[in-house]
Structure formats: C-alpha cells, structure tokens
Coordinates of N, CA and C in Angstrom, one line a residue:
Chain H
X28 N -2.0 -22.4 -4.7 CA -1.9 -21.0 -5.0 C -1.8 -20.2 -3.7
X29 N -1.1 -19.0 -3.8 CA -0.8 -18.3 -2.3 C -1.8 -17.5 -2.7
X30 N -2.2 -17.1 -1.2 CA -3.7 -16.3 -1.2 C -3.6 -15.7 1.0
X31 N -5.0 -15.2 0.7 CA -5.3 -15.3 1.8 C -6.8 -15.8 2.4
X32 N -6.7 -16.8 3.1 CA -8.1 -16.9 3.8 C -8.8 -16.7 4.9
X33 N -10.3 -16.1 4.8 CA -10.6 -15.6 6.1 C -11.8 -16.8 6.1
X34 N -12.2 -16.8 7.3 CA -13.1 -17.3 7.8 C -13.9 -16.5 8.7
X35 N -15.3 -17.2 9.6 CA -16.4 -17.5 8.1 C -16.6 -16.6 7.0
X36 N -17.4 -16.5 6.2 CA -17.6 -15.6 5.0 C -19.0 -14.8 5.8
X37 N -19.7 -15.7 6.2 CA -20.9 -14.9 6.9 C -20.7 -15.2 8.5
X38 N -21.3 -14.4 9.6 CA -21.2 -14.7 10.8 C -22.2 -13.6 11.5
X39 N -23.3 -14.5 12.3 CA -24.5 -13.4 13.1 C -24.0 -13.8 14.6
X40 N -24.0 -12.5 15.1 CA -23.6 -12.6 16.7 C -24.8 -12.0 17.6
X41 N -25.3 -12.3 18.4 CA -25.9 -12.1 19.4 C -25.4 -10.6 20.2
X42 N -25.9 -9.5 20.9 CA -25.5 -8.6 21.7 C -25.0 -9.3 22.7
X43 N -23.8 -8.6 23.3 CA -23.0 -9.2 24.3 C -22.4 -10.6 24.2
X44 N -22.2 -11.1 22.7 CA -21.2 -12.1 22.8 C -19.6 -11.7 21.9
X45 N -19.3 -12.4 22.1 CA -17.5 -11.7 21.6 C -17.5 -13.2 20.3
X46 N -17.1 -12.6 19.2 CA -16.9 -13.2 17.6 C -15.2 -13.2 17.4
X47 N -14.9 -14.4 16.9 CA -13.7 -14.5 16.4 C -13.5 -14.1 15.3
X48 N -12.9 -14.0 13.7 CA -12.7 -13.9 12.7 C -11.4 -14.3 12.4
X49 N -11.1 -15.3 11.7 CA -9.7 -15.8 11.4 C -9.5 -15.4 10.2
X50 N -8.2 -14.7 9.5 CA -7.5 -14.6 8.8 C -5.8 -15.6 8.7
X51 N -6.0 -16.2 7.5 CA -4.5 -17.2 7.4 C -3.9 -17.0 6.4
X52 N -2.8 -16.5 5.9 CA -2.5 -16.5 4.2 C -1.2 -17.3 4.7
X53 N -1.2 -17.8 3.4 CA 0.1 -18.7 2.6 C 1.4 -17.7 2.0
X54 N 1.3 -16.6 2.3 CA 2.7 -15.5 1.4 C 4.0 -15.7 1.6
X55 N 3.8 -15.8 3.2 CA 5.3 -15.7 3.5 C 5.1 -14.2 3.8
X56 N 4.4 -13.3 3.8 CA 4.1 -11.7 4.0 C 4.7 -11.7 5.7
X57 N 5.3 -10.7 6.0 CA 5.2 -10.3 7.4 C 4.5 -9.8 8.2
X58 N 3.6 -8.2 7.2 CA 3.0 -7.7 7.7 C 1.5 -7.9 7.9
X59 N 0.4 -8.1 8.6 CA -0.6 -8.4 8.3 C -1.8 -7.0 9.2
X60 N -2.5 -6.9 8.5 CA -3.9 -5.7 8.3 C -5.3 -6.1 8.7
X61 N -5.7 -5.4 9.6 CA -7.8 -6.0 9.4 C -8.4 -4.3 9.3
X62 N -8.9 -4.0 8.1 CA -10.0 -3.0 7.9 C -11.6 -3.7 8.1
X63 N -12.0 -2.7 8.4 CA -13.5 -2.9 8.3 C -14.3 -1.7 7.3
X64 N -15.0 -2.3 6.9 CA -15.9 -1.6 5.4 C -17.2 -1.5 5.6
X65 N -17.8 -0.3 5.4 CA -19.1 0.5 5.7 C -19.3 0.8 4.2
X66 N -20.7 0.5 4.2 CA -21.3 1.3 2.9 C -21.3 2.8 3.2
X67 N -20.8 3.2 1.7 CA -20.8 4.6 1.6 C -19.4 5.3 1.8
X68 N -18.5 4.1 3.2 CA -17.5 4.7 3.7 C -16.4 4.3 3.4
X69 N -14.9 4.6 3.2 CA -13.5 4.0 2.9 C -13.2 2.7 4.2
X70 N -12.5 2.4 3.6 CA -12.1 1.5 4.6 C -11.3 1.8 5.6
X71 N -11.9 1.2 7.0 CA -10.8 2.1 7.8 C -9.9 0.6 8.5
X72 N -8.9 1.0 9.0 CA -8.1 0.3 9.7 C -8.2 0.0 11.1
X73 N -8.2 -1.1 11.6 CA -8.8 -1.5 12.9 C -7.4 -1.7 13.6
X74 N -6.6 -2.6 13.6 CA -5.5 -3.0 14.1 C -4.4 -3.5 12.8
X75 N -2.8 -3.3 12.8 CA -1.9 -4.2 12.0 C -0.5 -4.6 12.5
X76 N -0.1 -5.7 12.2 CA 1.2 -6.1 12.4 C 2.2 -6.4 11.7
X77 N 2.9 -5.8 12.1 CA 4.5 -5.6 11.1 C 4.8 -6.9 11.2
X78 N 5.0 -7.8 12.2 CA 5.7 -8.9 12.7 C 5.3 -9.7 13.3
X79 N 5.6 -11.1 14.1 CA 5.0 -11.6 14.8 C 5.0 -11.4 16.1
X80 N 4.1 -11.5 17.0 CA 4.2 -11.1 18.2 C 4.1 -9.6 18.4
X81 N 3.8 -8.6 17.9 CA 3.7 -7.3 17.4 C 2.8 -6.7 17.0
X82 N 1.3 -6.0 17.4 CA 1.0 -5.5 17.0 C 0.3 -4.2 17.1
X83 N -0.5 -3.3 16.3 CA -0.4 -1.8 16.6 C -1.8 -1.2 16.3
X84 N -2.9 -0.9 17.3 CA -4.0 -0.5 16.8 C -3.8 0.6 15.6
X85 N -5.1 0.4 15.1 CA -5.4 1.8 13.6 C -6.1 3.0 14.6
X86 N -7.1 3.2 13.5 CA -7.8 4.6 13.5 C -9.4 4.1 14.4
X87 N -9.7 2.8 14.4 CA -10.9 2.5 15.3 C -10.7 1.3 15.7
X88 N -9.6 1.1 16.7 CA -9.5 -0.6 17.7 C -10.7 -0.6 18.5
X89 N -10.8 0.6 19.3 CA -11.5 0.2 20.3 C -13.1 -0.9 19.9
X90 N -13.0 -1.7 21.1 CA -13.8 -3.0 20.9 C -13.3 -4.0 19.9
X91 N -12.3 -4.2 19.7 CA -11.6 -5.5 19.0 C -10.0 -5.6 19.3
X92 N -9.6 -6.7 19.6 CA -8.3 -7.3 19.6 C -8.2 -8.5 18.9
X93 N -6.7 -8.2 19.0 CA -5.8 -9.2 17.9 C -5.2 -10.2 18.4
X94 N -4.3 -10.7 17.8 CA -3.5 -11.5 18.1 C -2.1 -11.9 17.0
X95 N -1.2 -12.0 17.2 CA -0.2 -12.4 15.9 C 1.0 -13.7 17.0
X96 N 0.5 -14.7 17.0 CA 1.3 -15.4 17.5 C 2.3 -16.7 16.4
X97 N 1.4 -15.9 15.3 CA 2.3 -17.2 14.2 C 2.4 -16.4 12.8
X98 N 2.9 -16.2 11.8 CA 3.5 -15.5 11.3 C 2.2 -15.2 10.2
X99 N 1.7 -16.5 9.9 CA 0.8 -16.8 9.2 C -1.1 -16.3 9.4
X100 N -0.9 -16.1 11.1 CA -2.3 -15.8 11.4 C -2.8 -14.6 12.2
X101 N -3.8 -14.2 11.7 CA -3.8 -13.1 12.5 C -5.7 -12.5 13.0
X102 N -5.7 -13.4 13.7 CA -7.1 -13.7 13.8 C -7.6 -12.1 15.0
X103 N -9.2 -11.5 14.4 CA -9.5 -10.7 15.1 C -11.0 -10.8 15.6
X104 N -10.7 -10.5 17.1 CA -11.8 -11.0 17.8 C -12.8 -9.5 17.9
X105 N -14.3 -9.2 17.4 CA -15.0 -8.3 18.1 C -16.0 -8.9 19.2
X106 N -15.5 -7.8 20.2 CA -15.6 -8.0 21.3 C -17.4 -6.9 21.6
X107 N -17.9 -7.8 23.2 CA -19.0 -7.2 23.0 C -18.9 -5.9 23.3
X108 N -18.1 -5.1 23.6 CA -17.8 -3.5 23.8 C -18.0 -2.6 22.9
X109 N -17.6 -3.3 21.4 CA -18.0 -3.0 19.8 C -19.5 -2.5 19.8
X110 N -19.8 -1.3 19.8 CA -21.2 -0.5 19.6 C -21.9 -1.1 18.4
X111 N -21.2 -0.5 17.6 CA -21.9 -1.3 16.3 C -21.0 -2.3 15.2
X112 N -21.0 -3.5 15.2 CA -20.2 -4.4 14.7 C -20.7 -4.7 13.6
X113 N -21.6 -4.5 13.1 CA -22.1 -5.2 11.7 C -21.3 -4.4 10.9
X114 N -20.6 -4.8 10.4 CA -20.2 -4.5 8.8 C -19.3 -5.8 8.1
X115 N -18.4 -5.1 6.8 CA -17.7 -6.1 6.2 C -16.3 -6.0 6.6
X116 N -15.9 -6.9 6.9 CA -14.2 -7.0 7.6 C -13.0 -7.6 6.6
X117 N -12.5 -7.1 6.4 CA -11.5 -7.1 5.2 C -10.2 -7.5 6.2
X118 N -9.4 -8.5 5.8 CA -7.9 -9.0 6.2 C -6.9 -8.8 4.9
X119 N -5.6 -8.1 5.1 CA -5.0 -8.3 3.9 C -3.4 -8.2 4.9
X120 N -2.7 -8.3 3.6 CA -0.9 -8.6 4.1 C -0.1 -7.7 3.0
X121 N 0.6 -7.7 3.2 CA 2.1 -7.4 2.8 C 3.5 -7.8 2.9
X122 N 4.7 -7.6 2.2 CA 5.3 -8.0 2.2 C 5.9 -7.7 3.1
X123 N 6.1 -6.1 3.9 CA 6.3 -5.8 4.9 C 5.7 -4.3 5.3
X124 N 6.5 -4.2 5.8 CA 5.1 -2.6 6.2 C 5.9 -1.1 5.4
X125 N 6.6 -1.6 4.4 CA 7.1 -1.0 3.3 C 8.1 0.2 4.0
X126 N 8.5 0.5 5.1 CA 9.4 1.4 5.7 C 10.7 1.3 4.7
X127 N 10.7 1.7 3.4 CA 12.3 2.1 3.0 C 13.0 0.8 2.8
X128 N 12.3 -0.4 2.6 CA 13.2 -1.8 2.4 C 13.7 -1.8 0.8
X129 N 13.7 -1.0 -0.3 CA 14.0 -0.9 -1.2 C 13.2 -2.1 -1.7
X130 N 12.1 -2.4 -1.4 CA 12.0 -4.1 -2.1 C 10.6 -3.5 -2.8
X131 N 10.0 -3.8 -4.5 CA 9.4 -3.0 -5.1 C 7.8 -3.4 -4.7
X132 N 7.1 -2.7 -4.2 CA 5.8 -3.4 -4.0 C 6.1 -4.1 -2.8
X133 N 6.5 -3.6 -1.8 CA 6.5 -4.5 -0.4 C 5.4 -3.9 0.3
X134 N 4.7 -2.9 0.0 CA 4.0 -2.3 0.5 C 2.2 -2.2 0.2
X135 N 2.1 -3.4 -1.3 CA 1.3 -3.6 -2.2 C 0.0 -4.2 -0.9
X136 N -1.1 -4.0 -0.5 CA -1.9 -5.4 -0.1 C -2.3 -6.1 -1.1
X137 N -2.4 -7.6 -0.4 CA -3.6 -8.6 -1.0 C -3.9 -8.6 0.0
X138 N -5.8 -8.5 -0.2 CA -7.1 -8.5 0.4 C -7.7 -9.7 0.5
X139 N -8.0 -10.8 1.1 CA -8.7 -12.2 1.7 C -10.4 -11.4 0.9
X140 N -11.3 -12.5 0.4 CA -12.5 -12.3 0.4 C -13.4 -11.9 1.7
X141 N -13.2 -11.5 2.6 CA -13.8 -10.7 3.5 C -14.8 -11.8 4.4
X142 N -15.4 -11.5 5.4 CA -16.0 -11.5 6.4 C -17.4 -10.8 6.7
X143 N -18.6 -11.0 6.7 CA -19.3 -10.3 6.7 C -20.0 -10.8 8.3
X144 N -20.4 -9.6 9.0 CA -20.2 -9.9 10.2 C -21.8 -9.2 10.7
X145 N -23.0 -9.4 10.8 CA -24.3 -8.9 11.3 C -24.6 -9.3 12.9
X146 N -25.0 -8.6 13.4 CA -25.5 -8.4 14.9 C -27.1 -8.5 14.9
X147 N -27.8 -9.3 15.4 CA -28.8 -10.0 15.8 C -29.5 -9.0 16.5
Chain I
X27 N -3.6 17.3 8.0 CA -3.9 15.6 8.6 C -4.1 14.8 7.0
X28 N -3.7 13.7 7.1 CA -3.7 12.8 6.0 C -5.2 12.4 5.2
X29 N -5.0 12.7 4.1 CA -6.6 12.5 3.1 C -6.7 11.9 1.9
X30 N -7.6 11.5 1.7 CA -7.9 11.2 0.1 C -9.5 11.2 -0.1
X31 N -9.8 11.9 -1.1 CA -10.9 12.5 -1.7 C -11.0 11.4 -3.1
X32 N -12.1 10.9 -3.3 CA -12.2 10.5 -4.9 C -13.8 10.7 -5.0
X33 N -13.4 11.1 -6.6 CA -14.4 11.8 -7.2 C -14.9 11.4 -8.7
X34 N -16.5 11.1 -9.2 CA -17.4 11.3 -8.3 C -17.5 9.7 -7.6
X35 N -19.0 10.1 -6.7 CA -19.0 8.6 -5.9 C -19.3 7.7 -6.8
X36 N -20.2 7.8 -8.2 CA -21.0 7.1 -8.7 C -20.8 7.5 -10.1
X37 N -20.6 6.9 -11.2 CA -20.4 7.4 -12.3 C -20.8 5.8 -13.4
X38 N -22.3 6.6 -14.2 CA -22.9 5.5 -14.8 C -22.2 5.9 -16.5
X39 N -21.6 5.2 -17.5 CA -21.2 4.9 -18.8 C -22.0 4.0 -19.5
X40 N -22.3 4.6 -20.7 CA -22.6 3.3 -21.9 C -21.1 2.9 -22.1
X41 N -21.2 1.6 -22.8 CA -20.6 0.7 -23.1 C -19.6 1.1 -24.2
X42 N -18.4 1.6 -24.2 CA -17.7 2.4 -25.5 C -17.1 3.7 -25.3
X43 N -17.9 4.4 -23.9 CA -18.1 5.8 -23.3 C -17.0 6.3 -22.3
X44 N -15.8 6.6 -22.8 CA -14.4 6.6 -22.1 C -15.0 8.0 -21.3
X45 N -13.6 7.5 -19.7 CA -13.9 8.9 -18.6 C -12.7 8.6 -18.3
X46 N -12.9 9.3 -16.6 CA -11.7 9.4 -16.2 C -12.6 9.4 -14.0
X47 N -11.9 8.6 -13.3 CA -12.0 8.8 -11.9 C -10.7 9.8 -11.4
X48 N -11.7 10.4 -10.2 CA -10.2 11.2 -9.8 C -10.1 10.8 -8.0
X49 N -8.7 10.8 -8.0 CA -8.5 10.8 -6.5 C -7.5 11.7 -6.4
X50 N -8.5 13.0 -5.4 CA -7.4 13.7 -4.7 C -6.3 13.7 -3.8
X51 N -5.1 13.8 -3.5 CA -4.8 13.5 -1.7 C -4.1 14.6 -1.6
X52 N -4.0 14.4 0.6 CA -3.0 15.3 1.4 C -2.7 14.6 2.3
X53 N -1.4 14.3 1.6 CA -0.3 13.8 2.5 C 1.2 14.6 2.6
X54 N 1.8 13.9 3.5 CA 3.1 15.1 4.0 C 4.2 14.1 3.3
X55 N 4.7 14.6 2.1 CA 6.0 13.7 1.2 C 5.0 12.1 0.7
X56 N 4.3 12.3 -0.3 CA 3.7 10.9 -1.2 C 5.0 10.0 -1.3
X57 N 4.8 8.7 -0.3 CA 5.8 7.4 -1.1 C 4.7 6.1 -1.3
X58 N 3.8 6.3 -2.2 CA 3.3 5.7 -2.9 C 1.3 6.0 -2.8
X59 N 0.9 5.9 -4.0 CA -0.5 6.0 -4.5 C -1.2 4.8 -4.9
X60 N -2.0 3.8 -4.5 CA -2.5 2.6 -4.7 C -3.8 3.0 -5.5
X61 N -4.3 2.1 -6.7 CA -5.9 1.8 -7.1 C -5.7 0.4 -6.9
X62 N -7.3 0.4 -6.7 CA -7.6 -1.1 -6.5 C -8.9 -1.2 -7.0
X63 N -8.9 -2.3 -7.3 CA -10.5 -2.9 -7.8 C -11.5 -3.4 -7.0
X64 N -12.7 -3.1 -6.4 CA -13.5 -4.1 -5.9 C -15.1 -4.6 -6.4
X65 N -15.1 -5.9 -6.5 CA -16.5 -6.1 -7.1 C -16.8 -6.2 -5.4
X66 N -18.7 -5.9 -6.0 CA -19.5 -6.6 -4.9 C -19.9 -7.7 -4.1
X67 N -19.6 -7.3 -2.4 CA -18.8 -8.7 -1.7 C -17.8 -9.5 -1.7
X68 N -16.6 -9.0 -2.1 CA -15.2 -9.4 -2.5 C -14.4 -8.5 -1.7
X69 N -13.1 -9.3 -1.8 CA -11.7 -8.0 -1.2 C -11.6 -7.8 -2.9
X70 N -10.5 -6.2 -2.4 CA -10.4 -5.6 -2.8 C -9.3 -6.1 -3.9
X71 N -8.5 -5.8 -5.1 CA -8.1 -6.7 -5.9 C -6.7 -5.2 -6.7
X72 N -5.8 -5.5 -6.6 CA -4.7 -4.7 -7.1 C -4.8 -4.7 -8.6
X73 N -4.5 -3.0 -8.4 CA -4.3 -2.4 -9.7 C -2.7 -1.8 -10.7
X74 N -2.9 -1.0 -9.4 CA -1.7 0.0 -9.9 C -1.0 0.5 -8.7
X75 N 0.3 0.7 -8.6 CA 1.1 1.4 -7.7 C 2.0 2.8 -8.7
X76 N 1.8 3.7 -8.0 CA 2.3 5.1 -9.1 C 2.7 6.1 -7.6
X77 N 4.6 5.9 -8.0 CA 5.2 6.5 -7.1 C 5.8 8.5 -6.9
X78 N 5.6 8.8 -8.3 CA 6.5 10.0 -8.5 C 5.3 10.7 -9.5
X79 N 5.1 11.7 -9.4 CA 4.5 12.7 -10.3 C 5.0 12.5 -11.7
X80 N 4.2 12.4 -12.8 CA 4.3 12.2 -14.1 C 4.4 10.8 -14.3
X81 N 4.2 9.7 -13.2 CA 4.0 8.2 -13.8 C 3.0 8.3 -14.4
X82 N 3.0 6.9 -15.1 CA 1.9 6.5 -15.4 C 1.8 5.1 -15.7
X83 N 0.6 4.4 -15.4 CA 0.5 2.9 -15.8 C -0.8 2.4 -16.5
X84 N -0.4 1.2 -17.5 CA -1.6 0.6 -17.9 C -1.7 -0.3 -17.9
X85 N -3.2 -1.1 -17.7 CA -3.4 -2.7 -18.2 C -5.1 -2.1 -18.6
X86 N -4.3 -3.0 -20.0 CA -6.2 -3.4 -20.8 C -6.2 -1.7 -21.1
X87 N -7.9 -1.3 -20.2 CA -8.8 -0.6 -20.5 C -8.1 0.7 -20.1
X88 N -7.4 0.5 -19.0 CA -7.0 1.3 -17.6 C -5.5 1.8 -17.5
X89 N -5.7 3.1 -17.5 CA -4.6 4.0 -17.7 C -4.6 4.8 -16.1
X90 N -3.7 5.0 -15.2 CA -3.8 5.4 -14.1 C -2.3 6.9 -14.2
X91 N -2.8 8.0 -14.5 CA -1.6 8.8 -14.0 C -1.5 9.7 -12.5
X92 N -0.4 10.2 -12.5 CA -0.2 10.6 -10.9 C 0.4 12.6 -11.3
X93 N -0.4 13.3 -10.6 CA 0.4 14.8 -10.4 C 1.0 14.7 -9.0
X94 N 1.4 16.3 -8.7 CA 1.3 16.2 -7.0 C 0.4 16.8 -6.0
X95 N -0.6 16.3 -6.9 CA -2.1 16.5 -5.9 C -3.3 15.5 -6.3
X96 N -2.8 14.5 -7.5 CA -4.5 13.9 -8.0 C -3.5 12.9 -8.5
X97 N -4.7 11.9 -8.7 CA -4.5 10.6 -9.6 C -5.6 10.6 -10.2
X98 N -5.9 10.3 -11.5 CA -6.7 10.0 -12.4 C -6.4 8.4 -12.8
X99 N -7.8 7.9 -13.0 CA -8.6 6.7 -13.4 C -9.2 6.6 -14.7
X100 N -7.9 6.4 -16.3 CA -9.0 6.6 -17.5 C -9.0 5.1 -17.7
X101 N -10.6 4.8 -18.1 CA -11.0 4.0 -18.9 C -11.2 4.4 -19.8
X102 N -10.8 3.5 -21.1 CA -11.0 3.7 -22.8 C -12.3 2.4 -23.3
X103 N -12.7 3.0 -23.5 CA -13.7 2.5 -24.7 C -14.8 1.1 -23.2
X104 N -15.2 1.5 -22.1 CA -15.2 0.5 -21.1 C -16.7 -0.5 -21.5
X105 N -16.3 -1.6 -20.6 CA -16.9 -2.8 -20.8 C -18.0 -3.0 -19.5
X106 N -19.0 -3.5 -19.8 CA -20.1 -3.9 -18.6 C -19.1 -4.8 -17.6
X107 N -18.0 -5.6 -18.0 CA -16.9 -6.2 -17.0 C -16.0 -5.4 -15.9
X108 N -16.1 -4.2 -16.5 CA -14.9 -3.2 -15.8 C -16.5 -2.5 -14.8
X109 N -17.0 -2.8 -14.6 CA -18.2 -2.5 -13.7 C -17.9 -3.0 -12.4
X110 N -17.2 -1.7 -11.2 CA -16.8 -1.9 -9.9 C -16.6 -0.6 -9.1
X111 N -16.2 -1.3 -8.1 CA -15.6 -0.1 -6.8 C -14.6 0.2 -7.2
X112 N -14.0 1.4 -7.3 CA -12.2 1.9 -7.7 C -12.0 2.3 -6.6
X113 N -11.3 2.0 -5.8 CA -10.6 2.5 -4.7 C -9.1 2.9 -4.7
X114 N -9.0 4.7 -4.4 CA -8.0 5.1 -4.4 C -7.1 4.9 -2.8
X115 N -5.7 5.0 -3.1 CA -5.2 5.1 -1.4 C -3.7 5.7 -1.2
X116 N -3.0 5.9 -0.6 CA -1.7 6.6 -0.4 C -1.3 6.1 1.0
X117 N -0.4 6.0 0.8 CA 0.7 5.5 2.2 C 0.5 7.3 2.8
X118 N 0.3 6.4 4.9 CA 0.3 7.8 5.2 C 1.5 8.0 5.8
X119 N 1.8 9.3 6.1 CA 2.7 10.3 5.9 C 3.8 9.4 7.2
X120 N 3.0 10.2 8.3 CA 3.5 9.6 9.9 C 3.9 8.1 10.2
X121 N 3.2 7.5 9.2 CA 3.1 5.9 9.7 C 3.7 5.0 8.3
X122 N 3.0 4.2 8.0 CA 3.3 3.3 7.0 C 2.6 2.6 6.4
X123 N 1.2 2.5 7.1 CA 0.0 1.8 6.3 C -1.0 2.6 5.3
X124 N -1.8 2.7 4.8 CA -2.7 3.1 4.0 C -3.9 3.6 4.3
X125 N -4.0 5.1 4.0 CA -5.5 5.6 3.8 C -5.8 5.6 2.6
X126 N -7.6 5.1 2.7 CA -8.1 4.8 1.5 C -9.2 5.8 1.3
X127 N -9.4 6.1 -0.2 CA -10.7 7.0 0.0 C -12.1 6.4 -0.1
X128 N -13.1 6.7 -0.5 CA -14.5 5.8 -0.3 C -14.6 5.0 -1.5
X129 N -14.2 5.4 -2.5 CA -14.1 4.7 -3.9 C -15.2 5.2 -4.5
X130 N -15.2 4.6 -6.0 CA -16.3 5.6 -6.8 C -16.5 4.3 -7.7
X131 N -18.0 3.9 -7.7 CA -18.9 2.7 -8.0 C -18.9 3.5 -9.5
X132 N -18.6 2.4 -10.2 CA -18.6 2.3 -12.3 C -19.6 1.4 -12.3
X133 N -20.7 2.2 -13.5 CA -21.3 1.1 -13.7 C -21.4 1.4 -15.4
X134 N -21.3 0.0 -15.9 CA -21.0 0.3 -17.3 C -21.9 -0.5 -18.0
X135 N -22.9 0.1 -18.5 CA -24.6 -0.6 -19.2 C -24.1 -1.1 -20.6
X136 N -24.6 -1.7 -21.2 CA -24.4 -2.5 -22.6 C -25.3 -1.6 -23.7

C-alpha cells in the first residue's frame, strides 16, 4: 500500500543536540511538506518541496533544515538553535504543489503518522 | 494577510445530536478549501476538497458546503466514531501550500 512513513514515532533529545526526523512515502508525489503541531494551535509549516533538490522555507524554519535529495525522502533535521522543539511533526506530500496543473486533487495532502519530538 | 478561523474550538454532542462546524477564511481569489480529519496522535486524514461557492460534498454522516467567506461541517445524526479534530484549510493566496485553522475537537458521548 502507498503511504507515507515517518520515523521515529517518539524521539527525546537532549539541549544542544541536533535530531533527525525521516519522512519516506511510496506515491510517486513530487511535492513534499513538514508542519509542526502545538496543542491548541493550527499547524504551521516549517519548510516544503516542490521537487527534488529544491526546497523552500514556511512560516517558522528558523532552527531546522531539510534536505530533498531523492524524490522519495525528505528528512528534517531540528537543530540545536530550535528554542523550543518539543512538539508533534507532521510530514505529508502531494501530487504536486497544485500551481494550475489541471490534475484534480494534485494539491490534496497525505499526512505520515507523525513524530512526536520531546526535549529533555 | 491570509486566514482561517474555525469555530467553536470544542463542541460536545449526544449521540443522534446533528450540528454544524464553521470555518471562516481570508484569502485573495479561493483555489481550493480542505477538511480533514484528525484522531488523537495520528496525521491528519482527508476529507473533502470544495472549490467554488455553492459546492457541496458528502460521505456517510458528513456534508461539507462552501460560500465566499465560510465552510460549514454538518454532521447528521453523529456517532461516538465521528469523535475528532476537524481541521479546516485553504490554499494560500501568494504561494501554493496550505493554511490551516486550529480545528475544532467533536466529541460525541453515547
């Protein structure tokens, strides 16, 4: 089944160390997404890529980067510059980043079961 | 600047007890309005996409219409199952990815 998987599901980090988070989906999607989720609060967008080798901070990068070197992956590192890193990290994709490709739902996400990320 | 409002945050139902969620938005030219589903500790889980004022869509319980200022969320007759996060969202204006609102937690008692 095509999906998306993130890794790990739980992860405690120490102050001043830098955490990976891998995201991999099976779609064949181009576009791929990382929000992070606060209780109480919407999800906001951290960084996304339209493409491979391409990508474009959101509304709160600062203290995390990306990477998109395979079509499939799009793993996101918080770094120790991240003030406050605990929350839930959501990865999702698309078909593309829906700019006017006439293609119905190219613009739909699927959301990976998340990441839940606590600071020690 | 690009928004979405949904309303209320929390909305408790007996079992049978049809409503309705609202999401407001402001955006510059709407090309598309997202609901999504989320249970607790899970991604988020697709519902509905509603492009043009006077759509409207259903599955099951869940009837989703669109003006050009709100989306409504009716449940009919709802189940302790349909007990979740609704999260509304709209493509933003400038860009191409999605603002979401905070969602509004159903809880639906037996």
């Amino acid at each position: 089944d095509g999906g998306i998987t993130q890794s790990p599901k739980y992860l405690f980090r120490k102050e001043g160390q830098n955490v990976t988070l891998s995201c991999e989906q099976n779609l064949n999607h181009d576009a791929m997404y990382w929000y992070r989720q606060d209780p109480g609060q919407g999800l906001r967008l951290i960084y996304y890529s339209q493409i491979v080798n391409d990508f474009q901070k959101g509304d709160i990068a600062e203290g995390y980067s990306v990477s998109r070197e395979k079509k499939e992956s799009f793993p996101l590192t918080v770094t120790s510059a991240q003030q406050n890193p605990t929350a839930f990290y959501l990865c999702a994709s698309s078909i593309d980043f829906g700019r006017g490709t006439g293609v119905s739902g190219a613009n739909v996400l699927t959301f990976g079961a998340g990441s839940r990320l606590t600071v020690l | 600047e690009d928004q979405v409002t949904q309303s209320p945050e929390a909305l408790r139902l007996q079992e049978g007890e049809s409503s309705s969620l609202n999401c407001s938005y402001t955006v510059s030219g709407l090309r598309g309005l997202f609901w999504y589903r989320q249970d607790p500790g899970k991604g988020p889980e697709f519902l509905f996409t509603l492009y043009s004022a006077g759509e409207e869509k259903e599955k099951e319980r869940l009837k989703a219409t669109l003006t050009k200022k709100e989306s409504f969320l009716h449940i009919t007759a709802p189940k302790p199952e349909d007990s979740a996060t609704y999260l509304c969202a709209v493509i933003r204006g400038s860009q191409g990815n999605l603002i979401f609102g905070k969602g509004t937690k159903l809880s639906v008692k037996p």
